[in-house]
PDB file of C-alpha atoms (C1' of nucleotides) in Angstrom:
ATOM      1  CA  MET Y   1      37.098   6.065   1.229  1.00  0.00           C
ATOM      2  CA  THR Y   2      35.612   3.915   3.970  1.00  0.00           C
ATOM      3  CA  ASP Y   3      32.996   6.061   5.605  1.00  0.00           C
ATOM      4  CA  ARG Y   4      32.047   8.715   3.200  1.00  0.00           C
ATOM      5  CA  SER Y   5      28.760  10.426   3.721  1.00  0.00           C
ATOM      6  CA  TYR Y   6      25.885  11.403   1.501  1.00  0.00           C
ATOM      7  CA  SER Y   7      23.756  14.444   0.892  1.00  0.00           C
ATOM      8  CA  ILE Y   8      20.020  14.093   0.750  1.00  0.00           C
ATOM      9  CA  SER Y   9      19.728  14.670  -2.977  1.00  0.00           C
ATOM     10  CA  GLU Y  10      22.510  12.216  -3.636  1.00  0.00           C
ATOM     11  CA  LEU Y  11      20.556   9.473  -1.925  1.00  0.00           C
ATOM     12  CA  ALA Y  12      17.306  10.629  -3.456  1.00  0.00           C
ATOM     13  CA  THR Y  13      18.584  10.277  -7.001  1.00  0.00           C
ATOM     14  CA  GLU Y  14      20.357   7.024  -6.216  1.00  0.00           C
ATOM     15  CA  PHE Y  15      17.145   5.458  -4.979  1.00  0.00           C
ATOM     16  CA  GLY Y  16      14.794   7.186  -7.343  1.00  0.00           C
ATOM     17  CA  VAL Y  17      12.779   8.965  -4.691  1.00  0.00           C
ATOM     18  CA  THR Y  18      12.344  12.628  -3.809  1.00  0.00           C
ATOM     19  CA  THR Y  19      14.086  14.435  -0.997  1.00  0.00           C
ATOM     20  CA  ARG Y  20      10.652  14.895   0.497  1.00  0.00           C
ATOM     21  CA  THR Y  21      10.400  11.149   0.868  1.00  0.00           C
ATOM     22  CA  ILE Y  22      13.669  10.936   2.750  1.00  0.00           C
ATOM     23  CA  ARG Y  23      12.768  13.803   5.049  1.00  0.00           C
ATOM     24  CA  PHE Y  24       9.424  12.156   5.604  1.00  0.00           C
ATOM     25  CA  TYR Y  25      11.126   8.978   6.747  1.00  0.00           C
ATOM     26  CA  GLU Y  26      13.076  11.002   9.265  1.00  0.00           C
ATOM     27  CA  GLU Y  27       9.932  12.771  10.402  1.00  0.00           C
ATOM     28  CA  LYS Y  28       8.474   9.353  11.096  1.00  0.00           C
ATOM     29  CA  GLY Y  29      11.526   8.348  13.094  1.00  0.00           C
ATOM     30  CA  LEU Y  30      12.766   5.740  10.637  1.00  0.00           C
ATOM     31  CA  ILE Y  31      16.198   7.303  10.165  1.00  0.00           C
ATOM     32  CA  HIS Y  32      18.360   9.713  12.124  1.00  0.00           C
ATOM     33  CA  PRO Y  33      21.009  11.393   9.991  1.00  0.00           C
ATOM     34  CA  ARG Y  34      23.446  13.723  11.674  1.00  0.00           C
ATOM     35  CA  ARG Y  35      23.459  17.417  10.994  1.00  0.00           C
ATOM     36  CA  VAL Y  36      26.238  19.683   9.877  1.00  0.00           C
ATOM     37  CA  GLY Y  37      24.860  23.076  10.640  1.00  0.00           C
ATOM     38  CA  GLN Y  38      21.416  22.874   9.241  1.00  0.00           C
ATOM     39  CA  LYS Y  39      22.100  20.269   6.585  1.00  0.00           C
ATOM     40  CA  ARG Y  40      21.498  16.551   6.904  1.00  0.00           C
ATOM     41  CA  LEU Y  41      24.395  14.199   6.357  1.00  0.00           C
ATOM     42  CA  TYR Y  42      23.784  10.516   5.804  1.00  0.00           C
ATOM     43  CA  SER Y  43      26.178   7.778   6.880  1.00  0.00           C
ATOM     44  CA  PRO Y  44      26.604   4.530   4.948  1.00  0.00           C
ATOM     45  CA  SER Y  45      24.427   2.809   7.515  1.00  0.00           C
ATOM     46  CA  ASP Y  46      21.738   5.455   7.099  1.00  0.00           C
ATOM     47  CA  ARG Y  47      21.935   4.727   3.407  1.00  0.00           C
ATOM     48  CA  VAL Y  48      21.502   0.996   3.876  1.00  0.00           C
ATOM     49  CA  ARG Y  49      18.578   1.599   6.173  1.00  0.00           C
ATOM     50  CA  ILE Y  50      16.810   3.618   3.507  1.00  0.00           C
ATOM     51  CA  LYS Y  51      17.602   0.965   0.958  1.00  0.00           C
ATOM     52  CA  LEU Y  52      16.062  -1.718   3.136  1.00  0.00           C
ATOM     53  CA  ILE Y  53      12.991   0.374   3.809  1.00  0.00           C
ATOM     54  CA  LEU Y  54      12.466   0.717   0.073  1.00  0.00           C
ATOM     55  CA  ARG Y  55      12.984  -2.991  -0.389  1.00  0.00           C
ATOM     56  CA  GLY Y  56      10.218  -3.599   2.104  1.00  0.00           C
ATOM     57  CA  LYS Y  57       7.985  -1.185   0.264  1.00  0.00           C
ATOM     58  CA  ARG Y  58       8.445  -3.042  -2.991  1.00  0.00           C
ATOM     59  CA  ILE Y  59       6.851  -6.136  -1.533  1.00  0.00           C
ATOM     60  CA  GLY Y  60       3.995  -4.251   0.032  1.00  0.00           C
ATOM     61  CA  MET Y  61       5.220  -3.690   3.558  1.00  0.00           C
ATOM     62  CA  THR Y  62       4.285  -0.527   5.370  1.00  0.00           C
ATOM     63  CA  LEU Y  63       7.142   1.663   6.522  1.00  0.00           C
ATOM     64  CA  GLN Y  64       6.596   0.470  10.074  1.00  0.00           C
ATOM     65  CA  GLU Y  65       6.760  -3.164   9.043  1.00  0.00           C
ATOM     66  CA  SER Y  66       9.941  -2.518   7.157  1.00  0.00           C
ATOM     67  CA  VAL Y  67      11.754  -1.042  10.137  1.00  0.00           C
ATOM     68  CA  GLU Y  68      10.339  -3.780  12.306  1.00  0.00           C
ATOM     69  CA  VAL Y  69      12.113  -6.306  10.131  1.00  0.00           C
ATOM     70  CA  ILE Y  70      15.263  -4.215   9.887  1.00  0.00           C
ATOM     71  CA  ASP Y  71      15.439  -3.861  13.639  1.00  0.00           C
ATOM     72  CA  LEU Y  72      15.439  -7.603  14.077  1.00  0.00           C
ATOM     73  CA  TYR Y  73      19.120  -7.313  13.257  1.00  0.00           C
ATOM     74  CA  ASP Y  74      19.571  -4.846  16.071  1.00  0.00           C
ATOM     75  CA  PRO Y  75      21.727  -6.455  18.764  1.00  0.00           C
ATOM     76  CA  ALA Y  76      19.665  -4.618  21.362  1.00  0.00           C
ATOM     77  CA  HIS Y  77      17.138  -7.433  21.254  1.00  0.00           C
ATOM     78  CA  ASN Y  78      19.734  -9.976  22.145  1.00  0.00           C
ATOM     79  CA  ASN Y  79      19.027 -10.217  25.800  1.00  0.00           C
ATOM     80  CA  ARG Y  80      18.243 -13.725  26.743  1.00  0.00           C
ATOM     81  CA  SER Y  81      14.796 -12.942  28.119  1.00  0.00           C
ATOM     82  CA  GLN Y  82      13.447 -11.927  24.759  1.00  0.00           C
ATOM     83  CA  LEU Y  83      15.192 -14.431  22.560  1.00  0.00           C
ATOM     84  CA  HIS Y  84      12.200 -16.704  22.409  1.00  0.00           C
ATOM     85  CA  SER Y  85       9.797 -13.951  21.484  1.00  0.00           C
ATOM     86  CA  LEU Y  86      12.290 -12.796  18.881  1.00  0.00           C
ATOM     87  CA  ILE Y  87      12.391 -16.266  17.382  1.00  0.00           C
ATOM     88  CA  ARG Y  88       8.619 -16.279  17.215  1.00  0.00           C
ATOM     89  CA  THR Y  89       8.596 -12.924  15.472  1.00  0.00           C
ATOM     90  CA  VAL Y  90      11.120 -14.164  12.951  1.00  0.00           C
ATOM     91  CA  GLN Y  91       8.938 -17.179  12.318  1.00  0.00           C
ATOM     92  CA  GLU Y  92       5.899 -15.019  11.668  1.00  0.00           C
ATOM     93  CA  LYS Y  93       7.742 -12.790   9.252  1.00  0.00           C
ATOM     94  CA  ARG Y  94       9.060 -15.819   7.482  1.00  0.00           C
ATOM     95  CA  GLU Y  95       5.613 -17.289   7.044  1.00  0.00           C
ATOM     96  CA  ARG Y  96       4.262 -14.182   5.477  1.00  0.00           C
ATOM     97  CA  LEU Y  97       7.224 -13.954   3.134  1.00  0.00           C
ATOM     98  CA  LEU Y  98       6.801 -17.572   2.117  1.00  0.00           C
ATOM     99  CA  ARG Y  99       3.171 -16.971   1.303  1.00  0.00           C
ATOM    100  CA  GLN Y 100       4.084 -13.923  -0.754  1.00  0.00           C
ATOM    101  CA  LYS Y 101       6.655 -15.984  -2.539  1.00  0.00           C
ATOM    102  CA  ARG Y 102       4.049 -18.578  -3.436  1.00  0.00           C
ATOM    103  CA  ASP Y 103       1.707 -15.842  -4.622  1.00  0.00           C
ATOM    104  CA  ILE Y 104       4.416 -14.489  -6.869  1.00  0.00           C
ATOM    105  CA  GLU Y 105       5.280 -17.872  -8.258  1.00  0.00           C
ATOM    106  CA  ASP Y 106       1.633 -18.536  -9.014  1.00  0.00           C
ATOM    107  CA  MET Y 107       1.367 -15.259 -10.849  1.00  0.00           C
ATOM    108  CA  LEU Y 108       4.527 -15.945 -12.781  1.00  0.00           C
ATOM    109  CA  ALA Y 109       3.124 -19.282 -13.850  1.00  0.00           C
ATOM    110  CA  GLY Y 110       0.001 -17.497 -15.017  1.00  0.00           C
ATOM    111  CA  LEU Y 111       2.026 -15.043 -17.039  1.00  0.00           C
ATOM    112  CA  ASP Y 112       3.944 -17.881 -18.632  1.00  0.00           C
ATOM    113  CA  GLU Y 113       0.673 -19.328 -19.757  1.00  0.00           C
ATOM    114  CA  VAL Y 114      -0.505 -16.045 -21.230  1.00  0.00           C
ATOM    115  CA  GLN Y 115       2.739 -15.587 -23.059  1.00  0.00           C
ATOM    116  CA  THR Y 116       2.608 -19.043 -24.522  1.00  0.00           C
ATOM    117  CA  LEU Y 117      -0.895 -18.356 -25.778  1.00  0.00           C
ATOM    118  CA  CYS Y 118       0.276 -15.092 -27.287  1.00  0.00           C
ATOM    119  CA  GLU Y 119       3.145 -16.666 -29.129  1.00  0.00           C
ATOM    120  CA  GLN Y 120       0.868 -19.399 -30.308  1.00  0.00           C
ATOM    121  CA  GLY Y 121      -1.508 -16.739 -31.572  1.00  0.00           C
ATOM    122  CA  LEU Y 122       1.250 -15.059 -33.521  1.00  0.00           C
ATOM    123  CA  LYS Y 123       2.379 -18.287 -35.067  1.00  0.00           C
ATOM    124  CA  ASP Y 124      -1.144 -19.209 -36.131  1.00  0.00           C
ATOM    125  CA  ALA Y 125      -1.494 -15.935 -37.960  1.00  0.00           C
ATOM    126  CA  ASP Y 126       1.502 -16.632 -40.186  1.00  0.00           C
TER     127      ASP Y 126
ATOM    128  CA  MET G   1     -23.184 -28.620  -7.510  1.00  0.00           C
ATOM    129  CA  THR G   2     -21.270 -27.171 -10.434  1.00  0.00           C
ATOM    130  CA  ASP G   3     -22.220 -23.542 -10.489  1.00  0.00           C
ATOM    131  CA  ARG G   4     -23.438 -22.694  -7.122  1.00  0.00           C
ATOM    132  CA  SER G   5     -23.438 -19.066  -6.135  1.00  0.00           C
ATOM    133  CA  TYR G   6     -22.362 -17.139  -3.105  1.00  0.00           C
ATOM    134  CA  SER G   7     -23.767 -14.445  -0.883  1.00  0.00           C
ATOM    135  CA  ILE G   8     -21.680 -11.466   0.019  1.00  0.00           C
ATOM    136  CA  SER G   9     -21.119 -12.455   3.619  1.00  0.00           C
ATOM    137  CA  GLU G  10     -20.221 -15.964   2.578  1.00  0.00           C
ATOM    138  CA  LEU G  11     -17.386 -14.664   0.458  1.00  0.00           C
ATOM    139  CA  ALA G  12     -16.439 -12.086   3.049  1.00  0.00           C
ATOM    140  CA  THR G  13     -15.900 -14.669   5.755  1.00  0.00           C
ATOM    141  CA  GLU G  14     -14.187 -17.057   3.364  1.00  0.00           C
ATOM    142  CA  PHE G  15     -11.625 -14.436   2.423  1.00  0.00           C
ATOM    143  CA  GLY G  16     -11.396 -12.723   5.759  1.00  0.00           C
ATOM    144  CA  VAL G  17     -12.563  -9.338   4.576  1.00  0.00           C
ATOM    145  CA  THR G  18     -15.653  -7.279   5.320  1.00  0.00           C
ATOM    146  CA  THR G  19     -18.696  -7.008   3.093  1.00  0.00           C
ATOM    147  CA  ARG G  20     -17.802  -3.344   2.758  1.00  0.00           C
ATOM    148  CA  THR G  21     -14.606  -4.367   1.046  1.00  0.00           C
ATOM    149  CA  ILE G  22     -16.447  -6.490  -1.492  1.00  0.00           C
ATOM    150  CA  ARG G  23     -18.980  -3.782  -2.216  1.00  0.00           C
ATOM    151  CA  PHE G  24     -16.146  -1.338  -2.558  1.00  0.00           C
ATOM    152  CA  TYR G  25     -14.551  -3.499  -5.219  1.00  0.00           C
ATOM    153  CA  GLU G  26     -17.790  -3.450  -7.134  1.00  0.00           C
ATOM    154  CA  GLU G  27     -18.061   0.312  -6.706  1.00  0.00           C
ATOM    155  CA  LYS G  28     -14.638   0.559  -8.314  1.00  0.00           C
ATOM    156  CA  GLY G  29     -15.733  -1.608 -11.193  1.00  0.00           C
ATOM    157  CA  LEU G  30     -13.537  -4.579 -10.316  1.00  0.00           C
ATOM    158  CA  ILE G  31     -16.389  -7.078 -10.110  1.00  0.00           C
ATOM    159  CA  HIS G  32     -19.927  -7.263 -11.425  1.00  0.00           C
ATOM    160  CA  PRO G  33     -22.089  -9.723  -9.510  1.00  0.00           C
ATOM    161  CA  ARG G  34     -25.621 -10.270 -10.667  1.00  0.00           C
ATOM    162  CA  ARG G  35     -28.589  -9.218  -8.633  1.00  0.00           C
ATOM    163  CA  VAL G  36     -31.538 -11.183  -7.418  1.00  0.00           C
ATOM    164  CA  GLY G  37     -33.931  -8.502  -6.424  1.00  0.00           C
ATOM    165  CA  GLN G  38     -31.785  -6.184  -4.449  1.00  0.00           C
ATOM    166  CA  LYS G  39     -29.252  -8.745  -3.264  1.00  0.00           C
ATOM    167  CA  ARG G  40     -25.932  -9.460  -4.871  1.00  0.00           C
ATOM    168  CA  LEU G  41     -25.191 -12.996  -5.992  1.00  0.00           C
ATOM    169  CA  TYR G  42     -21.666 -14.035  -6.805  1.00  0.00           C
ATOM    170  CA  SER G  43     -20.747 -16.635  -9.378  1.00  0.00           C
ATOM    171  CA  PRO G  44     -17.741 -18.927  -9.035  1.00  0.00           C
ATOM    172  CA  SER G  45     -15.869 -16.714 -11.458  1.00  0.00           C
ATOM    173  CA  ASP G  46     -16.720 -13.642  -9.416  1.00  0.00           C
ATOM    174  CA  ARG G  47     -15.314 -15.492  -6.472  1.00  0.00           C
ATOM    175  CA  VAL G  48     -12.070 -16.313  -8.230  1.00  0.00           C
ATOM    176  CA  ARG G  49     -11.747 -12.750  -9.340  1.00  0.00           C
ATOM    177  CA  ILE G  50     -11.947 -11.538  -5.758  1.00  0.00           C
ATOM    178  CA  LYS G  51      -9.482 -14.169  -4.716  1.00  0.00           C
ATOM    179  CA  LEU G  52      -7.003 -13.008  -7.325  1.00  0.00           C
ATOM    180  CA  ILE G  53      -7.459  -9.386  -6.370  1.00  0.00           C
ATOM    181  CA  LEU G  54      -6.602 -10.258  -2.796  1.00  0.00           C
ATOM    182  CA  ARG G  55      -3.605 -12.240  -3.955  1.00  0.00           C
ATOM    183  CA  GLY G  56      -2.375  -9.155  -5.730  1.00  0.00           C
ATOM    184  CA  LYS G  57      -2.902  -7.094  -2.623  1.00  0.00           C
ATOM    185  CA  ARG G  58      -0.779  -9.433  -0.563  1.00  0.00           C
ATOM    186  CA  ILE G  59       2.240  -8.658  -2.671  1.00  0.00           C
ATOM    187  CA  GLY G  60       1.652  -4.952  -2.649  1.00  0.00           C
ATOM    188  CA  MET G  61      -0.243  -4.408  -5.859  1.00  0.00           C
ATOM    189  CA  THR G  62      -2.914  -1.750  -6.036  1.00  0.00           C
ATOM    190  CA  LEU G  63      -6.408  -2.923  -6.890  1.00  0.00           C
ATOM    191  CA  GLN G  64      -5.989  -1.522 -10.380  1.00  0.00           C
ATOM    192  CA  GLU G  65      -2.752  -3.387 -10.914  1.00  0.00           C
ATOM    193  CA  SER G  66      -4.362  -6.579  -9.755  1.00  0.00           C
ATOM    194  CA  VAL G  67      -7.201  -6.418 -12.247  1.00  0.00           C
ATOM    195  CA  GLU G  68      -4.728  -5.369 -14.916  1.00  0.00           C
ATOM    196  CA  VAL G  69      -2.938  -8.648 -14.395  1.00  0.00           C
ATOM    197  CA  ILE G  70      -6.141 -10.630 -14.112  1.00  0.00           C
ATOM    198  CA  ASP G  71      -7.445  -9.193 -17.350  1.00  0.00           C
ATOM    199  CA  LEU G  72      -4.399 -10.394 -19.208  1.00  0.00           C
ATOM    200  CA  TYR G  73      -6.205 -13.713 -19.255  1.00  0.00           C
ATOM    201  CA  ASP G  74      -9.185 -12.108 -20.884  1.00  0.00           C
ATOM    202  CA  PRO G  75      -9.512 -13.463 -24.438  1.00  0.00           C
ATOM    203  CA  ALA G  76     -10.732 -10.035 -25.514  1.00  0.00           C
ATOM    204  CA  HIS G  77      -7.137  -8.941 -25.922  1.00  0.00           C
ATOM    205  CA  ASN G  78      -6.434 -11.697 -28.329  1.00  0.00           C
ATOM    206  CA  ASN G  79      -6.797  -9.738 -31.496  1.00  0.00           C
ATOM    207  CA  ARG G  80      -3.684  -9.989 -33.521  1.00  0.00           C
ATOM    208  CA  SER G  81      -3.024  -6.257 -33.604  1.00  0.00           C
ATOM    209  CA  GLN G  82      -2.407  -6.060 -29.900  1.00  0.00           C
ATOM    210  CA  LEU G  83      -0.612  -9.295 -29.346  1.00  0.00           C
ATOM    211  CA  HIS G  84       2.793  -7.680 -29.392  1.00  0.00           C
ATOM    212  CA  SER G  85       1.844  -5.019 -26.902  1.00  0.00           C
ATOM    213  CA  LEU G  86       0.314  -7.698 -24.738  1.00  0.00           C
ATOM    214  CA  ILE G  87       3.551  -9.640 -24.797  1.00  0.00           C
ATOM    215  CA  ARG G  88       5.410  -6.536 -23.743  1.00  0.00           C
ATOM    216  CA  THR G  89       3.009  -5.979 -20.875  1.00  0.00           C
ATOM    217  CA  VAL G  90       3.458  -9.537 -19.731  1.00  0.00           C
ATOM    218  CA  GLN G  91       7.189  -9.054 -19.823  1.00  0.00           C
ATOM    219  CA  GLU G  92       6.992  -5.948 -17.656  1.00  0.00           C
ATOM    220  CA  LYS G  93       4.814  -7.642 -15.089  1.00  0.00           C
ATOM    221  CA  ARG G  94       7.162 -10.555 -15.029  1.00  0.00           C
ATOM    222  CA  GLU G  95      10.172  -8.346 -14.371  1.00  0.00           C
ATOM    223  CA  ARG G  96       8.579  -6.681 -11.438  1.00  0.00           C
ATOM    224  CA  LEU G  97       7.535 -10.008  -9.985  1.00  0.00           C
ATOM    225  CA  LEU G  98      11.033 -11.363 -10.385  1.00  0.00           C
ATOM    226  CA  ARG G  99      12.452  -8.403  -8.552  1.00  0.00           C
ATOM    227  CA  GLN G 100       9.944  -8.857  -5.763  1.00  0.00           C
ATOM    228  CA  LYS G 101      10.888 -12.484  -5.588  1.00  0.00           C
ATOM    229  CA  ARG G 102      14.538 -11.569  -5.189  1.00  0.00           C
ATOM    230  CA  ASP G 103      13.636  -9.058  -2.495  1.00  0.00           C
ATOM    231  CA  ILE G 104      11.744 -11.727  -0.622  1.00  0.00           C
ATOM    232  CA  GLU G 105      14.526 -14.255  -0.918  1.00  0.00           C
ATOM    233  CA  ASP G 106      17.013 -11.695   0.377  1.00  0.00           C
ATOM    234  CA  MET G 107      14.817 -10.998   3.354  1.00  0.00           C
ATOM    235  CA  LEU G 108      14.342 -14.668   4.033  1.00  0.00           C
ATOM    236  CA  ALA G 109      18.089 -15.113   4.016  1.00  0.00           C
ATOM    237  CA  GLY G 110      18.343 -12.286   6.512  1.00  0.00           C
ATOM    238  CA  LEU G 111      15.790 -13.902   8.759  1.00  0.00           C
ATOM    239  CA  ASP G 112      17.663 -17.183   8.602  1.00  0.00           C
ATOM    240  CA  GLU G 113      20.709 -15.383   9.840  1.00  0.00           C
ATOM    241  CA  VAL G 114      18.860 -13.765  12.704  1.00  0.00           C
ATOM    242  CA  GLN G 115      17.366 -17.056  13.716  1.00  0.00           C
ATOM    243  CA  THR G 116      20.703 -18.789  13.695  1.00  0.00           C
ATOM    244  CA  LEU G 117      22.091 -16.084  15.923  1.00  0.00           C
ATOM    245  CA  CYS G 118      19.151 -16.471  18.254  1.00  0.00           C
ATOM    246  CA  GLU G 119      19.549 -20.205  18.569  1.00  0.00           C
ATOM    247  CA  GLN G 120      23.236 -19.736  19.095  1.00  0.00           C
ATOM    248  CA  GLY G 121      22.428 -17.257  21.846  1.00  0.00           C
ATOM    249  CA  LEU G 122      20.164 -19.753  23.554  1.00  0.00           C
ATOM    250  CA  LYS G 123      22.722 -22.499  23.372  1.00  0.00           C
ATOM    251  CA  ASP G 124      25.454 -20.267  24.814  1.00  0.00           C
ATOM    252  CA  ALA G 125      23.299 -19.494  27.785  1.00  0.00           C
ATOM    253  CA  ASP G 126      22.990 -23.156  28.743  1.00  0.00           C
TER     254      ASP G 126
ATOM    255  C1'  DA V   1     -47.088  -9.487  15.502  1.00  0.00           C
ATOM    256  C1'  DA V   2     -42.544  -8.622  16.837  1.00  0.00           C
ATOM    257  C1'  DT V   3     -37.851  -9.588  16.555  1.00  0.00           C
ATOM    258  C1'  DT V   4     -33.739 -11.212  14.600  1.00  0.00           C
ATOM    259  C1'  DT V   5     -30.723 -11.758  10.661  1.00  0.00           C
ATOM    260  C1'  DA V   6     -28.808 -10.587   6.408  1.00  0.00           C
ATOM    261  C1'  DG V   7     -28.838  -7.399   3.064  1.00  0.00           C
ATOM    262  C1'  DT V   8     -29.078  -2.505   0.902  1.00  0.00           C
ATOM    263  C1'  DT V   9     -27.765   2.719  -0.109  1.00  0.00           C
ATOM    264  C1'  DT V  10     -25.683   7.102   1.095  1.00  0.00           C
ATOM    265  C1'  DA V  11     -22.360   9.699   3.062  1.00  0.00           C
ATOM    266  C1'  DC V  12     -18.854  11.364   5.887  1.00  0.00           C
ATOM    267  C1'  DG V  13     -14.378   9.844   8.373  1.00  0.00           C
ATOM    268  C1'  DT V  14      -9.652   7.846   8.537  1.00  0.00           C
ATOM    269  C1'  DT V  15      -4.795   6.392   7.732  1.00  0.00           C
ATOM    270  C1'  DA V  16      -0.523   5.940   5.174  1.00  0.00           C
ATOM    271  C1'  DA V  17       2.715   7.946   2.349  1.00  0.00           C
ATOM    272  C1'  DC V  18       3.941  11.194   0.402  1.00  0.00           C
ATOM    273  C1'  DG V  19       3.075  15.816  -3.198  1.00  0.00           C
ATOM    274  C1'  DT V  20       3.224  20.585  -3.586  1.00  0.00           C
ATOM    275  C1'  DA V  21       3.876  25.228  -2.543  1.00  0.00           C
ATOM    276  C1'  DA V  22       5.551  29.121   0.106  1.00  0.00           C
ATOM    277  C1'  DA V  23       9.118  31.432   2.334  1.00  0.00           C
ATOM    278  C1'  DC V  24      13.570  31.384   3.729  1.00  0.00           C
ATOM    279  C1'  DG V  25      18.990  30.358   4.508  1.00  0.00           C
ATOM    280  C1'  DT V  26      23.826  29.751   2.587  1.00  0.00           C
ATOM    281  C1'  DA V  27      27.799  28.745  -0.123  1.00  0.00           C
ATOM    282  C1'  DG V  28      30.011  29.181  -4.578  1.00  0.00           C
ATOM    283  C1'  DG V  29      30.644  31.295  -9.245  1.00  0.00           C
ATOM    284  C1'  DC V  30      30.547  35.134 -12.587  1.00  0.00           C
TER     285       DC V  30
ATOM    286  C1'  DG U   1      26.676  42.190  -5.514  1.00  0.00           C
ATOM    287  C1'  DC U   2      23.591  39.079  -7.527  1.00  0.00           C
ATOM    288  C1'  DC U   3      22.244  34.728  -9.345  1.00  0.00           C
ATOM    289  C1'  DT U   4      21.959  29.714  -9.035  1.00  0.00           C
ATOM    290  C1'  DA U   5      21.990  25.422  -6.779  1.00  0.00           C
ATOM    291  C1'  DC U   6      21.022  23.073  -2.920  1.00  0.00           C
ATOM    292  C1'  DG U   7      19.316  22.971   1.386  1.00  0.00           C
ATOM    293  C1'  DT U   8      15.805  24.059   5.230  1.00  0.00           C
ATOM    294  C1'  DT U   9      10.906  24.393   7.826  1.00  0.00           C
ATOM    295  C1'  DT U  10       5.912  24.702   7.913  1.00  0.00           C
ATOM    296  C1'  DA U  11       1.690  23.558   6.358  1.00  0.00           C
ATOM    297  C1'  DC U  12      -2.048  22.329   3.602  1.00  0.00           C
ATOM    298  C1'  DG U  13      -3.490  18.954  -0.248  1.00  0.00           C
ATOM    299  C1'  DT U  14      -4.074  14.312  -2.323  1.00  0.00           C
ATOM    300  C1'  DT U  15      -4.968   9.364  -3.325  1.00  0.00           C
ATOM    301  C1'  DA U  16      -6.017   4.626  -2.200  1.00  0.00           C
ATOM    302  C1'  DA U  17      -8.584   1.537   0.331  1.00  0.00           C
ATOM    303  C1'  DC U  18     -11.471   0.937   3.040  1.00  0.00           C
ATOM    304  C1'  DG U  19     -14.098   2.014   8.220  1.00  0.00           C
ATOM    305  C1'  DT U  20     -18.109   3.488  10.382  1.00  0.00           C
ATOM    306  C1'  DA U  21     -22.599   5.022  11.135  1.00  0.00           C
ATOM    307  C1'  DA U  22     -27.347   5.972   9.884  1.00  0.00           C
ATOM    308  C1'  DA U  23     -31.530   4.770   7.965  1.00  0.00           C
ATOM    309  C1'  DC U  24     -33.953   1.462   5.477  1.00  0.00           C
ATOM    310  C1'  DT U  25     -35.826  -3.293   3.339  1.00  0.00           C
ATOM    311  C1'  DA U  26     -37.039  -8.085   3.171  1.00  0.00           C
ATOM    312  C1'  DA U  27     -37.047 -12.746   4.704  1.00  0.00           C
ATOM    313  C1'  DA U  28     -37.167 -15.884   8.367  1.00  0.00           C
ATOM    314  C1'  DT U  29     -37.856 -17.133  13.125  1.00  0.00           C
ATOM    315  C1'  DT U  30     -40.092 -17.091  17.647  1.00  0.00           C
TER     316       DT U  30
END
DNA sequence: AATTTAGTTTACGTTAACGTAAACGTAGGC
DNA sequence: GCCTACGTTTACGTTAACGTAAACTAAATT
């Protein structure tokens, strides 16, 4: 079963998006499924790509930013001349992610506080 | 100096946004600075509110979601009848944040991998 | 007095990321 | 032979979050 393929609606329901969304991603050049006749057929790697795009979205990346990160894995960049610029790019992405992580942790701490106050409030009312 | 106030451009440059952005937030009812004559004057708490809105934005929240979180701190909600629903809300926010945190950590791990490969590539070329 | 500097309102424009609808093709089941 | 499910293209619509420009005011500076 290594290398099955997926229909558009199969992926749509799996990821909780509409088929329109997936076609839109193709329209924007983010994915390139093959065709069988008229129909789109998605490979496992197409599927992962969509999954990663949606992961990016969840933390507020634009679609372009998402593929930018995904394509860092692309071996095409691995020519010596651009290795340094690639490293710099990685560093920039990392910094943004670290800041987001701090933001999230700060918010979580805030929520903890609120919850504690809530529970205290409930106890007081007993 | 406890309780100074801020002009719009002061806050704009501090937070790296335009004055338009700050006025827009007011237009949307997210902040309510006082007026001195025609001019807006921002209190320290107005300032914090903007800061928190922008923090929310950085992790992909909409403006509405940001204020929703911010207003969880508002003591107005602290009437016993709604404490349980408040706790549930807090729990939902927390779950989303935790997922985002996982997403970020996964991406960071990916970047680490890329970087290692890069450095390996540079070493090989020596 | 004239200009510069910061502020204001009003209003139309823009981009991303899809939603929604129309109009059509095709393969399988009754 | 027709319906149903799933797919397709084309195209206009929508929402959020501002950008941008015009036209004006008010204080401060030269």
